[in-house]
mmCIF file of C-alpha atoms in Angstrom:
data_model
loop_
_atom_site.group_PDB
_atom_site.id
_atom_site.type_symbol
_atom_site.label_atom_id
_atom_site.label_comp_id
_atom_site.label_asym_id
_atom_site.label_seq_id
_atom_site.Cartn_x
_atom_site.Cartn_y
_atom_site.Cartn_z
ATOM 1 C CA MET A 21 3.328 3.089 164.168
ATOM 2 C CA ALA A 22 0.810 1.530 166.591
ATOM 3 C CA THR A 23 3.364 1.746 169.399
ATOM 4 C CA ASP A 24 3.178 5.532 169.087
ATOM 5 C CA ILE A 25 -0.420 5.630 170.330
ATOM 6 C CA LYS A 26 -1.005 2.400 172.237
ATOM 7 C CA ASP A 27 -0.200 4.016 175.581
ATOM 8 C CA THR A 28 -2.764 6.769 174.938
ATOM 9 C CA ALA A 29 -5.690 4.398 174.302
ATOM 10 C CA HIS A 30 -8.050 4.739 177.274
ATOM 11 C CA ALA A 31 -10.988 2.705 178.457
ATOM 12 C CA VAL A 32 -14.276 4.224 177.296
ATOM 13 C CA ASP A 33 -15.837 5.876 180.328
ATOM 14 C CA ALA A 34 -17.101 9.249 181.471
ATOM 15 C CA ALA A 35 -13.915 10.176 183.323
ATOM 16 C CA ALA A 36 -11.738 9.460 180.288
ATOM 17 C CA VAL A 37 -13.959 11.528 177.984
ATOM 18 C CA LEU A 38 -14.019 14.541 180.277
ATOM 19 C CA GLY A 39 -10.290 14.105 180.894
ATOM 20 C CA LEU A 40 -9.685 15.066 177.250
ATOM 21 C CA LEU A 41 -11.531 18.370 177.743
ATOM 22 C CA SER A 42 -10.510 21.559 179.514
ATOM 23 C CA SER A 43 -13.927 21.831 181.183
ATOM 24 C CA ARG A 44 -17.287 20.100 181.259
ATOM 25 C CA PRO A 45 -19.154 21.257 178.114
ATOM 26 C CA ARG A 46 -22.812 22.216 178.146
ATOM 27 C CA LEU A 47 -23.321 20.191 174.953
ATOM 28 C CA LEU A 48 -21.342 16.948 174.727
ATOM 29 C CA ALA A 49 -21.872 15.266 171.352
ATOM 30 C CA LEU A 50 -21.062 11.678 170.423
ATOM 31 C CA GLY A 51 -21.063 10.898 166.718
ATOM 32 C CA GLU A 52 -21.235 7.626 164.815
ATOM 33 C CA PRO A 53 -20.037 6.802 161.278
ATOM 34 C CA THR A 54 -23.013 4.590 160.424
ATOM 35 C CA HIS A 55 -26.552 4.139 161.678
ATOM 36 C CA GLY A 56 -28.506 1.292 163.204
ATOM 37 C CA GLU A 57 -25.692 -0.819 164.674
ATOM 38 C CA ASP A 58 -26.391 -1.929 168.234
ATOM 39 C CA THR A 59 -22.663 -2.433 168.949
ATOM 40 C CA LEU A 60 -22.233 1.337 168.670
ATOM 41 C CA LEU A 61 -25.527 2.158 170.375
ATOM 42 C CA ASP A 62 -24.780 -0.116 173.332
ATOM 43 C CA LEU A 63 -21.502 1.754 173.894
ATOM 44 C CA ARG A 64 -23.414 5.032 173.660
ATOM 45 C CA ASN A 65 -25.854 3.811 176.290
ATOM 46 C CA GLN A 66 -23.082 2.809 178.686
ATOM 47 C CA LEU A 67 -21.239 6.093 178.287
ATOM 48 C CA PHE A 68 -24.356 8.271 178.521
ATOM 49 C CA ARG A 69 -25.521 6.424 181.627
ATOM 50 C CA GLN A 70 -22.215 7.201 183.340
ATOM 51 C CA LEU A 71 -22.349 10.846 182.272
ATOM 52 C CA VAL A 72 -25.869 11.169 183.681
ATOM 53 C CA GLU A 73 -25.136 9.381 186.945
ATOM 54 C CA GLN A 74 -21.654 10.766 187.586
ATOM 55 C CA GLU A 75 -21.444 14.122 185.817
ATOM 56 C CA GLY A 76 -24.915 15.635 186.095
ATOM 57 C CA TYR A 77 -26.061 15.602 182.480
ATOM 58 C CA ARG A 78 -29.845 15.816 182.437
ATOM 59 C CA THR A 79 -30.932 15.655 178.774
ATOM 60 C CA ILE A 80 -30.229 12.995 176.143
ATOM 61 C CA ALA A 81 -30.906 14.182 172.590
ATOM 62 C CA ILE A 82 -30.734 11.945 169.528
ATOM 63 C CA GLU A 83 -31.064 12.381 165.769
ATOM 64 C CA SER A 84 -34.820 11.867 165.667
ATOM 65 C CA ASP A 85 -37.995 13.898 165.074
ATOM 66 C CA CYS A 86 -38.190 16.660 167.694
ATOM 67 C CA VAL A 87 -42.005 16.619 167.821
ATOM 68 C CA ARG A 88 -42.297 12.849 168.107
ATOM 69 C CA GLY A 89 -39.658 12.973 170.826
ATOM 70 C CA LEU A 90 -42.118 14.758 173.107
ATOM 71 C CA LEU A 91 -43.929 11.412 173.494
ATOM 72 C CA VAL A 92 -40.712 9.725 174.638
ATOM 73 C CA ASP A 93 -39.940 12.544 177.055
ATOM 74 C CA ALA A 94 -43.414 12.288 178.610
ATOM 75 C CA TYR A 95 -42.885 8.565 179.100
ATOM 76 C CA VAL A 96 -39.409 8.699 180.629
ATOM 77 C CA THR A 97 -40.224 11.634 182.926
ATOM 78 C CA SER A 98 -43.734 10.733 184.069
ATOM 79 C CA GLY A 99 -44.661 7.309 182.740
ATOM 80 C CA THR A 100 -47.209 8.597 180.217
ATOM 81 C CA GLY A 101 -48.075 5.861 177.724
ATOM 82 C CA THR A 102 -46.319 2.514 177.403
ATOM 83 C CA LEU A 103 -42.862 1.518 176.254
ATOM 84 C CA ASP A 104 -44.273 -0.184 173.159
ATOM 85 C CA GLU A 105 -46.289 2.907 172.230
ATOM 86 C CA VAL A 106 -43.417 5.353 172.524
ATOM 87 C CA MET A 107 -40.998 3.110 170.645
ATOM 88 C CA GLU A 108 -43.517 2.898 167.797
ATOM 89 C CA ARG A 109 -44.674 6.517 167.714
ATOM 90 C CA GLY A 110 -41.918 8.514 169.437
ATOM 91 C CA PHE A 111 -39.076 8.017 166.947
ATOM 92 C CA SER A 112 -38.431 8.759 163.288
ATOM 93 C CA HIS A 113 -36.023 7.132 160.808
ATOM 94 C CA GLY A 114 -36.992 3.679 162.143
ATOM 95 C CA TRP A 115 -34.924 4.239 165.302
ATOM 96 C CA GLY A 116 -37.726 2.858 167.485
ATOM 97 C CA SER A 117 -37.005 -0.659 166.242
ATOM 98 C CA CYS A 118 -33.395 -0.614 167.524
ATOM 99 C CA ALA A 119 -32.989 -2.794 170.601
ATOM 100 C CA ALA A 120 -30.392 -0.409 172.051
ATOM 101 C CA ASN A 121 -32.751 2.569 171.729
ATOM 102 C CA ARG A 122 -35.425 0.576 173.524
ATOM 103 C CA ALA A 123 -32.917 -0.232 176.259
ATOM 104 C CA LEU A 124 -32.026 3.453 176.557
ATOM 105 C CA VAL A 125 -35.656 4.507 176.990
ATOM 106 C CA ARG A 126 -36.293 1.711 179.491
ATOM 107 C CA TRP A 127 -33.273 2.760 181.546
ATOM 108 C CA MET A 128 -34.257 6.432 181.495
ATOM 109 C CA ARG A 129 -37.729 5.568 182.793
ATOM 110 C CA ALA A 130 -36.277 3.388 185.569
ATOM 111 C CA HIS A 131 -33.706 6.054 186.471
ATOM 112 C CA ASN A 132 -36.406 8.718 186.838
ATOM 113 C CA ASP A 133 -38.843 6.636 188.850
ATOM 114 C CA GLY A 134 -39.283 8.258 192.259
ATOM 115 C CA ARG A 135 -36.852 11.103 191.610
ATOM 116 C CA PRO A 136 -37.802 14.763 192.068
ATOM 117 C CA VAL A 137 -38.642 16.615 188.857
ATOM 118 C CA SER A 138 -35.437 18.647 188.976
ATOM 119 C CA ASP A 139 -33.314 15.481 189.013
ATOM 120 C CA ARG A 140 -35.006 13.594 186.194
ATOM 121 C CA VAL A 141 -33.201 12.978 182.931
ATOM 122 C CA ARG A 142 -35.076 14.287 179.881
ATOM 123 C CA PHE A 143 -35.278 12.894 176.353
ATOM 124 C CA ALA A 144 -35.331 14.954 173.168
ATOM 125 C CA GLY A 145 -35.280 14.416 169.457
ATOM 126 C CA PHE A 146 -33.387 17.278 167.844
ATOM 127 C CA ASP A 147 -33.938 16.551 164.147
ATOM 128 C CA GLY A 148 -36.787 18.148 162.256
ATOM 129 C CA PRO A 149 -39.791 16.059 161.127
ATOM 130 C CA LEU A 150 -37.788 15.143 158.031
ATOM 131 C CA GLU A 151 -36.837 11.982 156.186
ATOM 132 C CA ILE A 152 -34.513 11.549 153.228
ATOM 133 C CA THR A 153 -37.679 11.019 151.158
ATOM 134 C CA GLY A 154 -39.332 14.285 152.171
ATOM 135 C CA ALA A 155 -40.746 16.377 154.975
ATOM 136 C CA ALA A 156 -43.828 16.345 157.156
ATOM 137 C CA SER A 157 -46.781 18.663 156.812
ATOM 138 C CA PRO A 158 -46.403 21.736 159.041
ATOM 139 C CA ARG A 159 -49.949 21.143 160.327
ATOM 140 C CA GLN A 160 -49.148 19.573 163.701
ATOM 141 C CA ALA A 161 -46.551 22.142 164.749
ATOM 142 C CA LEU A 162 -48.393 25.156 163.380
ATOM 143 C CA THR A 163 -51.777 24.296 164.871
ATOM 144 C CA ALA A 164 -50.241 23.378 168.238
ATOM 145 C CA LEU A 165 -48.515 26.771 168.369
ATOM 146 C CA HIS A 166 -51.770 28.521 167.462
ATOM 147 C CA ASP A 167 -53.704 26.536 170.088
ATOM 148 C CA TYR A 168 -51.227 27.517 172.805
ATOM 149 C CA LEU A 169 -51.395 31.199 171.931
ATOM 150 C CA ALA A 170 -55.179 31.201 171.493
ATOM 151 C CA ALA A 171 -55.571 29.798 175.004
ATOM 152 C CA HIS A 172 -53.434 32.466 176.683
ATOM 153 C CA VAL A 173 -53.366 35.739 174.764
ATOM 154 C CA ASP A 174 -56.058 38.202 173.742
ATOM 155 C CA ALA A 175 -57.792 36.905 170.615
ATOM 156 C CA ARG A 176 -57.410 40.339 169.022
ATOM 157 C CA LEU A 177 -53.623 39.794 168.913
ATOM 158 C CA LEU A 178 -53.901 36.668 166.766
ATOM 159 C CA THR A 179 -53.524 37.428 163.074
ATOM 160 C CA CYS A 180 -55.394 34.328 161.922
ATOM 161 C CA SER A 181 -57.920 31.765 163.072
ATOM 162 C CA ALA A 182 -57.508 28.018 163.350
ATOM 163 C CA SER A 183 -59.924 27.595 160.440
ATOM 164 C CA THR A 184 -57.774 29.863 158.267
ATOM 165 C CA LEU A 185 -54.730 27.723 158.992
ATOM 166 C CA ASP A 186 -56.696 24.572 158.232
ATOM 167 C CA ARG A 187 -57.884 25.966 154.894
ATOM 168 C CA LEU A 188 -54.399 27.076 153.846
ATOM 169 C CA LEU A 189 -52.786 23.804 154.921
ATOM 170 C CA GLY A 190 -55.215 21.675 152.940
ATOM 171 C CA ALA A 191 -54.667 17.934 152.751
ATOM 172 C CA ASP A 192 -51.474 16.707 154.417
ATOM 173 C CA ASP A 193 -50.573 14.460 151.490
ATOM 174 C CA ARG A 194 -49.983 17.610 149.428
ATOM 175 C CA TRP A 195 -46.970 18.270 151.675
ATOM 176 C CA THR A 196 -45.718 14.704 152.071
ATOM 177 C CA ASP A 197 -45.735 13.618 148.416
ATOM 178 C CA PRO A 198 -42.448 11.627 148.152
ATOM 179 C CA ALA A 199 -42.103 12.567 144.474
ATOM 180 C CA ALA A 200 -41.380 16.148 145.542
ATOM 181 C CA MET A 201 -37.942 15.208 146.845
ATOM 182 C CA THR A 202 -36.631 14.448 143.369
ATOM 183 C CA ASP A 203 -39.074 16.592 141.372
ATOM 184 C CA PRO A 204 -39.338 20.158 142.704
ATOM 185 C CA THR A 205 -42.349 20.854 140.498
ATOM 186 C CA ARG A 206 -44.340 18.428 142.691
ATOM 187 C CA SER A 207 -43.709 20.474 145.823
ATOM 188 C CA VAL A 208 -46.335 22.863 147.208
ATOM 189 C CA GLY A 209 -43.662 24.820 149.065
ATOM 190 C CA ARG A 210 -43.908 27.902 146.833
ATOM 191 C CA SER A 211 -47.658 27.904 146.339
ATOM 192 C CA GLU A 212 -49.717 30.936 147.284
ATOM 193 C CA GLU A 213 -51.028 29.066 150.330
ATOM 194 C CA ALA A 214 -47.537 28.104 151.497
ATOM 195 C CA SER A 215 -46.300 31.676 151.136
ATOM 196 C CA ARG A 216 -49.232 32.922 153.216
ATOM 197 C CA LEU A 217 -48.547 30.253 155.845
ATOM 198 C CA ARG A 218 -44.906 31.319 156.116
ATOM 199 C CA LEU A 219 -45.994 34.851 156.924
ATOM 200 C CA LEU A 220 -48.607 33.704 159.444
ATOM 201 C CA ALA A 221 -46.134 31.321 161.121
ATOM 202 C CA ASP A 222 -43.635 34.165 161.463
ATOM 203 C CA GLU A 223 -46.303 36.376 163.032
ATOM 204 C CA LEU A 224 -47.302 33.646 165.507
ATOM 205 C CA VAL A 225 -43.673 33.067 166.519
ATOM 206 C CA THR A 226 -43.222 36.804 166.959
ATOM 207 C CA LEU A 227 -46.329 36.939 169.164
ATOM 208 C CA LEU A 228 -44.955 34.051 171.239
ATOM 209 C CA ASP A 229 -41.706 35.958 171.662
ATOM 210 C CA VAL A 230 -43.112 39.352 172.606
ATOM 211 C CA ARG A 231 -45.571 37.844 175.117
ATOM 212 C CA THR A 232 -42.942 35.688 176.826
ATOM 213 C CA PRO A 233 -43.215 37.325 180.315
ATOM 214 C CA GLN A 234 -46.994 36.922 180.330
ATOM 215 C CA LEU A 235 -46.884 33.357 179.011
ATOM 216 C CA LEU A 236 -44.266 32.243 181.541
ATOM 217 C CA ALA A 237 -46.420 33.720 184.327
ATOM 218 C CA GLN A 238 -49.552 31.952 183.085
ATOM 219 C CA THR A 239 -48.148 28.583 181.978
ATOM 220 C CA SER A 240 -45.292 26.315 182.966
ATOM 221 C CA ARG A 241 -41.838 26.776 181.479
ATOM 222 C CA ASP A 242 -42.213 23.319 179.925
ATOM 223 C CA ASP A 243 -45.390 24.429 178.137
ATOM 224 C CA TRP A 244 -43.691 27.600 176.892
ATOM 225 C CA GLU A 245 -40.608 25.691 175.732
ATOM 226 C CA ARG A 246 -42.849 23.231 173.900
ATOM 227 C CA ALA A 247 -44.590 26.130 172.156
ATOM 228 C CA CYS A 248 -41.180 27.500 171.142
ATOM 229 C CA LEU A 249 -40.338 24.075 169.721
ATOM 230 C CA TYR A 250 -43.565 24.095 167.723
ATOM 231 C CA GLY A 251 -42.703 27.562 166.437
ATOM 232 C CA ARG A 252 -39.191 26.549 165.349
ATOM 233 C CA THR A 253 -40.567 23.419 163.720
ATOM 234 C CA ALA A 254 -43.405 25.148 161.866
ATOM 235 C CA THR A 255 -41.187 27.880 160.432
ATOM 236 C CA GLY A 256 -38.414 25.387 159.691
ATOM 237 C CA LEU A 257 -40.738 23.022 157.835
ATOM 238 C CA LEU A 258 -42.245 25.826 155.775
ATOM 239 C CA ARG A 259 -38.741 27.027 154.924
ATOM 240 C CA TYR A 260 -37.744 23.458 153.996
ATOM 241 C CA HIS A 261 -40.800 22.947 151.784
ATOM 242 C CA HIS A 262 -40.002 26.253 150.083
ATOM 243 C CA GLY A 263 -36.531 24.871 149.399
ATOM 244 C CA MET A 264 -37.968 21.627 148.024
ATOM 245 C CA ALA A 265 -39.709 23.643 145.313
ATOM 246 C CA ASP A 266 -36.406 25.201 144.218
ATOM 247 C CA THR A 267 -35.309 24.271 140.701
ATOM 248 C CA SER A 268 -31.789 25.709 140.936
ATOM 249 C CA PRO A 269 -28.577 23.594 141.097
ATOM 250 C CA ALA A 270 -28.144 24.669 144.736
ATOM 251 C CA ARG A 271 -31.358 22.925 145.809
ATOM 252 C CA MET A 272 -29.926 19.929 147.710
ATOM 253 C CA THR A 273 -27.111 21.956 149.258
ATOM 254 C CA HIS A 274 -29.726 24.352 150.591
ATOM 255 C CA LEU A 275 -31.965 21.545 151.904
ATOM 256 C CA CYS A 276 -29.094 19.842 153.742
ATOM 257 C CA ALA A 277 -28.107 23.168 155.274
ATOM 258 C CA LEU A 278 -31.701 23.894 156.330
ATOM 259 C CA ARG A 279 -32.006 20.533 158.050
ATOM 260 C CA ASP A 280 -28.843 21.042 160.075
ATOM 261 C CA SER A 281 -29.888 24.589 160.899
ATOM 262 C CA MET A 282 -33.103 23.201 162.411
ATOM 263 C CA MET A 283 -31.015 20.700 164.377
ATOM 264 C CA ALA A 284 -28.701 23.437 165.630
ATOM 265 C CA HIS A 285 -31.512 25.664 166.874
ATOM 266 C CA ASN A 286 -33.072 22.733 168.709
ATOM 267 C CA LEU A 287 -29.736 21.920 170.357
ATOM 268 C CA LEU A 288 -29.183 25.523 171.400
ATOM 269 C CA ALA A 289 -32.649 25.612 172.950
ATOM 270 C CA LEU A 290 -31.965 22.376 174.852
ATOM 271 C CA SER A 291 -28.620 23.684 176.102
ATOM 272 C CA ALA A 292 -30.353 26.709 177.614
ATOM 273 C CA ARG A 293 -32.012 24.467 180.206
ATOM 274 C CA GLY A 294 -28.906 22.534 181.273
ATOM 275 C CA PRO A 295 -26.142 20.128 180.172
ATOM 276 C CA VAL A 296 -27.050 17.940 177.190
ATOM 277 C CA LEU A 297 -25.735 14.683 175.743
ATOM 278 C CA VAL A 298 -26.173 14.433 171.978
ATOM 279 C CA HIS A 299 -26.006 11.453 169.641
ATOM 280 C CA ALA A 300 -26.140 11.575 165.842
ATOM 281 C CA HIS A 301 -24.126 10.796 162.742
ATOM 282 C CA ASN A 302 -20.626 12.284 162.744
ATOM 283 C CA SER A 303 -21.582 14.384 159.720
ATOM 284 C CA HIS A 304 -24.226 16.252 161.753
ATOM 285 C CA LEU A 305 -21.890 16.962 164.684
ATOM 286 C CA GLN A 306 -18.468 17.714 163.200
ATOM 287 C CA ARG A 307 -16.927 21.177 163.111
ATOM 288 C CA GLU A 308 -15.712 20.798 159.546
ATOM 289 C CA LYS A 309 -17.996 21.173 156.542
ATOM 290 C CA SER A 310 -20.075 18.091 155.852
ATOM 291 C CA SER A 311 -20.365 16.596 152.395
ATOM 292 C CA MET A 312 -22.400 13.941 150.633
ATOM 293 C CA ARG A 313 -22.855 12.689 147.101
ATOM 294 C CA MET A 314 -26.520 12.680 146.148
ATOM 295 C CA TRP A 315 -28.501 12.054 142.966
ATOM 296 C CA GLU A 316 -27.969 15.701 141.991
ATOM 297 C CA GLY A 317 -24.220 15.481 142.595
ATOM 298 C CA PRO A 318 -21.949 16.376 145.548
ATOM 299 C CA VAL A 319 -23.218 18.785 148.212
ATOM 300 C CA GLU A 320 -21.459 20.572 151.072
ATOM 301 C CA TRP A 321 -22.936 22.350 154.087
ATOM 302 C CA TRP A 322 -22.162 23.381 157.647
ATOM 303 C CA SER A 323 -23.393 20.778 160.122
ATOM 304 C CA ALA A 324 -25.430 21.362 163.266
ATOM 305 C CA GLY A 325 -22.262 20.773 165.279
ATOM 306 C CA ALA A 326 -20.364 23.426 163.333
ATOM 307 C CA LEU A 327 -23.203 25.907 163.831
ATOM 308 C CA VAL A 328 -23.517 25.178 167.548
ATOM 309 C CA SER A 329 -19.759 25.212 168.091
ATOM 310 C CA ALA A 330 -19.539 28.654 166.460
ATOM 311 C CA ARG A 331 -21.986 29.957 169.059
ATOM 312 C CA LEU A 332 -21.027 28.015 172.191
ATOM 313 C CA GLY A 333 -17.244 27.762 171.819
ATOM 314 C CA ALA A 334 -15.793 25.578 174.586
ATOM 315 C CA ASP A 335 -19.315 24.749 175.778
ATOM 316 C CA TYR A 336 -19.551 22.393 172.779
ATOM 317 C CA ALA A 337 -17.456 19.226 172.571
ATOM 318 C CA PHE A 338 -17.455 16.572 169.868
ATOM 319 C CA VAL A 339 -16.391 12.958 170.316
ATOM 320 C CA ALA A 340 -16.356 11.191 166.952
ATOM 321 C CA THR A 341 -16.552 7.446 166.452
ATOM 322 C CA ALA A 342 -14.437 5.513 163.964
ATOM 323 C CA LEU A 343 -14.554 1.786 163.325
ATOM 324 C CA GLY A 344 -12.582 -1.073 161.870
ATOM 325 C CA THR A 345 -15.005 -3.569 160.365
ATOM 326 C CA ILE A 346 -18.695 -4.088 159.676
ATOM 327 C CA ARG A 347 -18.222 -7.407 157.962
ATOM 328 C CA HIS A 348 -21.947 -8.056 157.472
ATOM 329 C CA GLN A 349 -21.982 -4.899 155.305
ATOM 330 C CA GLY A 350 -18.797 -5.716 153.408
ATOM 331 C CA VAL A 351 -16.568 -3.387 155.441
ATOM 332 C CA ASP A 352 -13.505 -5.555 156.100
ATOM 333 C CA THR A 353 -10.162 -4.987 157.832
ATOM 334 C CA PRO A 354 -8.962 -1.455 157.072
ATOM 335 C CA PRO A 355 -5.754 -0.944 155.068
ATOM 336 C CA PRO A 356 -2.771 -0.411 157.393
ATOM 337 C CA ASP A 357 -1.891 2.946 155.828
ATOM 338 C CA THR A 358 -5.198 4.525 156.948
ATOM 339 C CA ALA A 359 -6.141 6.037 160.304
ATOM 340 C CA GLU A 360 -8.491 3.118 160.946
ATOM 341 C CA GLY A 361 -5.740 0.688 159.978
ATOM 342 C CA LEU A 362 -3.396 2.193 162.556
ATOM 343 C CA LEU A 363 -6.084 1.985 165.229
ATOM 344 C CA TYR A 364 -7.067 -1.548 164.230
ATOM 345 C CA ALA A 365 -3.603 -2.744 165.278
ATOM 346 C CA LEU A 366 -4.392 -1.799 168.898
ATOM 347 C CA PRO A 367 -5.354 -4.738 171.157
ATOM 348 C CA GLN A 368 -8.562 -3.259 172.597
ATOM 349 C CA ASP A 369 -12.014 -4.076 171.223
ATOM 350 C CA HIS A 370 -12.867 -0.417 171.758
ATOM 351 C CA CYS A 371 -10.970 2.502 173.206
ATOM 352 C CA LEU A 372 -10.865 6.265 173.540
ATOM 353 C CA ILE A 373 -8.065 8.114 171.729
ATOM 354 C CA ASP A 374 -6.775 11.664 172.035
ATOM 355 C CA PRO A 375 -7.053 12.985 168.447
ATOM 356 C CA ARG A 376 -3.894 15.045 168.903
ATOM 357 C CA HIS A 377 -1.867 11.911 169.533
ATOM 358 C CA LEU A 378 -3.422 10.167 166.550
ATOM 359 C CA ALA A 379 -2.668 13.159 164.309
ATOM 360 C CA ALA A 380 0.969 13.112 165.443
ATOM 361 C CA ALA A 381 1.230 9.373 164.758
ATOM 362 C CA LEU A 382 -0.237 9.777 161.268
ATOM 363 C CA GLY A 383 2.221 12.526 160.358
ATOM 364 C CA ASP A 384 1.945 15.641 158.232
ATOM 365 C CA PRO A 385 0.401 15.613 155.719
ATOM 366 C CA PRO A 386 -2.077 13.040 157.040
ATOM 367 C CA PRO A 387 -3.033 10.045 154.888
ATOM 368 C CA ALA A 388 -6.094 10.151 152.682
ATOM 369 C CA PRO A 389 -9.360 8.942 154.175
ATOM 370 C CA ARG A 390 -10.131 5.253 153.955
ATOM 371 C CA VAL A 391 -12.246 4.452 150.900
ATOM 372 C CA SER A 392 -15.680 3.429 152.143
ATOM 373 C CA PRO A 393 -16.766 0.161 150.499
ATOM 374 C CA TRP A 394 -20.402 0.664 151.583
ATOM 375 C CA PHE A 395 -22.516 3.789 151.128
ATOM 376 C CA GLY A 396 -23.914 3.505 154.661
ATOM 377 C CA TYR A 397 -20.541 3.973 156.350
ATOM 378 C CA ALA A 398 -18.497 7.196 156.357
ATOM 379 C CA SER A 399 -14.808 6.736 157.144
ATOM 380 C CA LEU A 400 -12.760 9.089 159.321
ATOM 381 C CA ASP A 401 -11.082 11.952 157.489
ATOM 382 C CA PRO A 402 -7.698 12.454 159.228
ATOM 383 C CA ALA A 403 -7.728 16.100 158.139
ATOM 384 C CA HIS A 404 -10.653 16.614 160.535
ATOM 385 C CA LEU A 405 -8.743 15.484 163.642
ATOM 386 C CA PRO A 406 -7.907 19.053 164.820
ATOM 387 C CA GLY A 407 -11.657 19.712 165.123
ATOM 388 C CA ILE A 408 -12.379 16.570 167.164
ATOM 389 C CA ASP A 409 -12.137 16.574 170.966
ATOM 390 C CA GLY A 410 -12.089 12.814 171.432
ATOM 391 C CA LEU A 411 -12.148 9.733 169.220
ATOM 392 C CA LEU A 412 -13.966 6.529 170.138
ATOM 393 C CA PHE A 413 -12.637 3.589 168.113
ATOM 394 C CA VAL A 414 -14.600 0.350 167.789
ATOM 395 C CA LYS A 415 -12.596 -2.477 166.297
ATOM 396 C CA ASP A 416 -15.402 -4.715 165.018
ATOM 397 C CA VAL A 417 -19.089 -3.893 164.694
ATOM 398 C CA LEU A 418 -20.980 -7.152 165.057
ATOM 399 C CA ARG A 419 -24.275 -8.060 163.447
ATOM 400 C CA SER A 420 -27.157 -6.958 165.673
#
């Protein structure tokens, strides 16, 4: 069967990726089936560098805290802070410790040095301030939004004071208690204070919206966009904490959906300012429903990619990544009757495949997905190939 697709395996470069698409998308997303492997991240860096230098992409967004990412953006665009500081404080999920992420930030800073503002490449996190163990306090985002509005609009238009927000927020560890992820009764998300904060956050976001012409005349577009980010984050976190306090069987399904909704709105906002390169797990970028088995059972939800694709159409493109082995995690040579097994027979260490050709080679109905021997790796589902614009295959992921 490998002879059916070997002539369609391309070198992994910007021209080959865009050659699979009918037009250059505004949002070009590259997914990965596992996290933290520098083999995959190094390929991402090479491809994204080409797309920036050759195709005019000007924002790189990764699956990391959107508020923390502002520190990285300030560093790569203007040199604010140091590389060590932004790698420690500018990333969530431990991504700052990845050598390939450090290399990406270093390259972005070097690329921007001496360039005009309009030609600099920007960095963004597009995830919410969330971890699998819980969610951040809404304090930082909510108070930053209030500070921006208080500095530029008539005080009589503000429906609350900074001291009122501080009193309602209380201690941050009330919000970040890790026990609340598995015990909804430990969450403060449906307390009287949280309910009041949700209303106040909505009113502040509405004020930001209705005063947009004035605010854009008085402040920079970057400042206004940052305030919008704070608004999305504050309301999203309060919504998420409300969901954490849910005791119904739909709790985790709702939380997963809320997280990807926050991601989607951040991506849509980034796309409004120009072409964006996106990197995250395949499950956050695919057009099909995502699924995961958690401690409360299986959950399904629409990913950020599905939500964005529904709105942007052809302006969204998704290149998934599949792999053969991660031997240091117990993921050995794939069975030959799987999609990965077929691709593993190709001679290249890594290549770009047209999903249509792979689907034809696999036949109808397609084979079942490869059984993942390690929880940290999600295999390719051949039934998803019609919703994938390009497939990057990496034969062997080596120990970092």
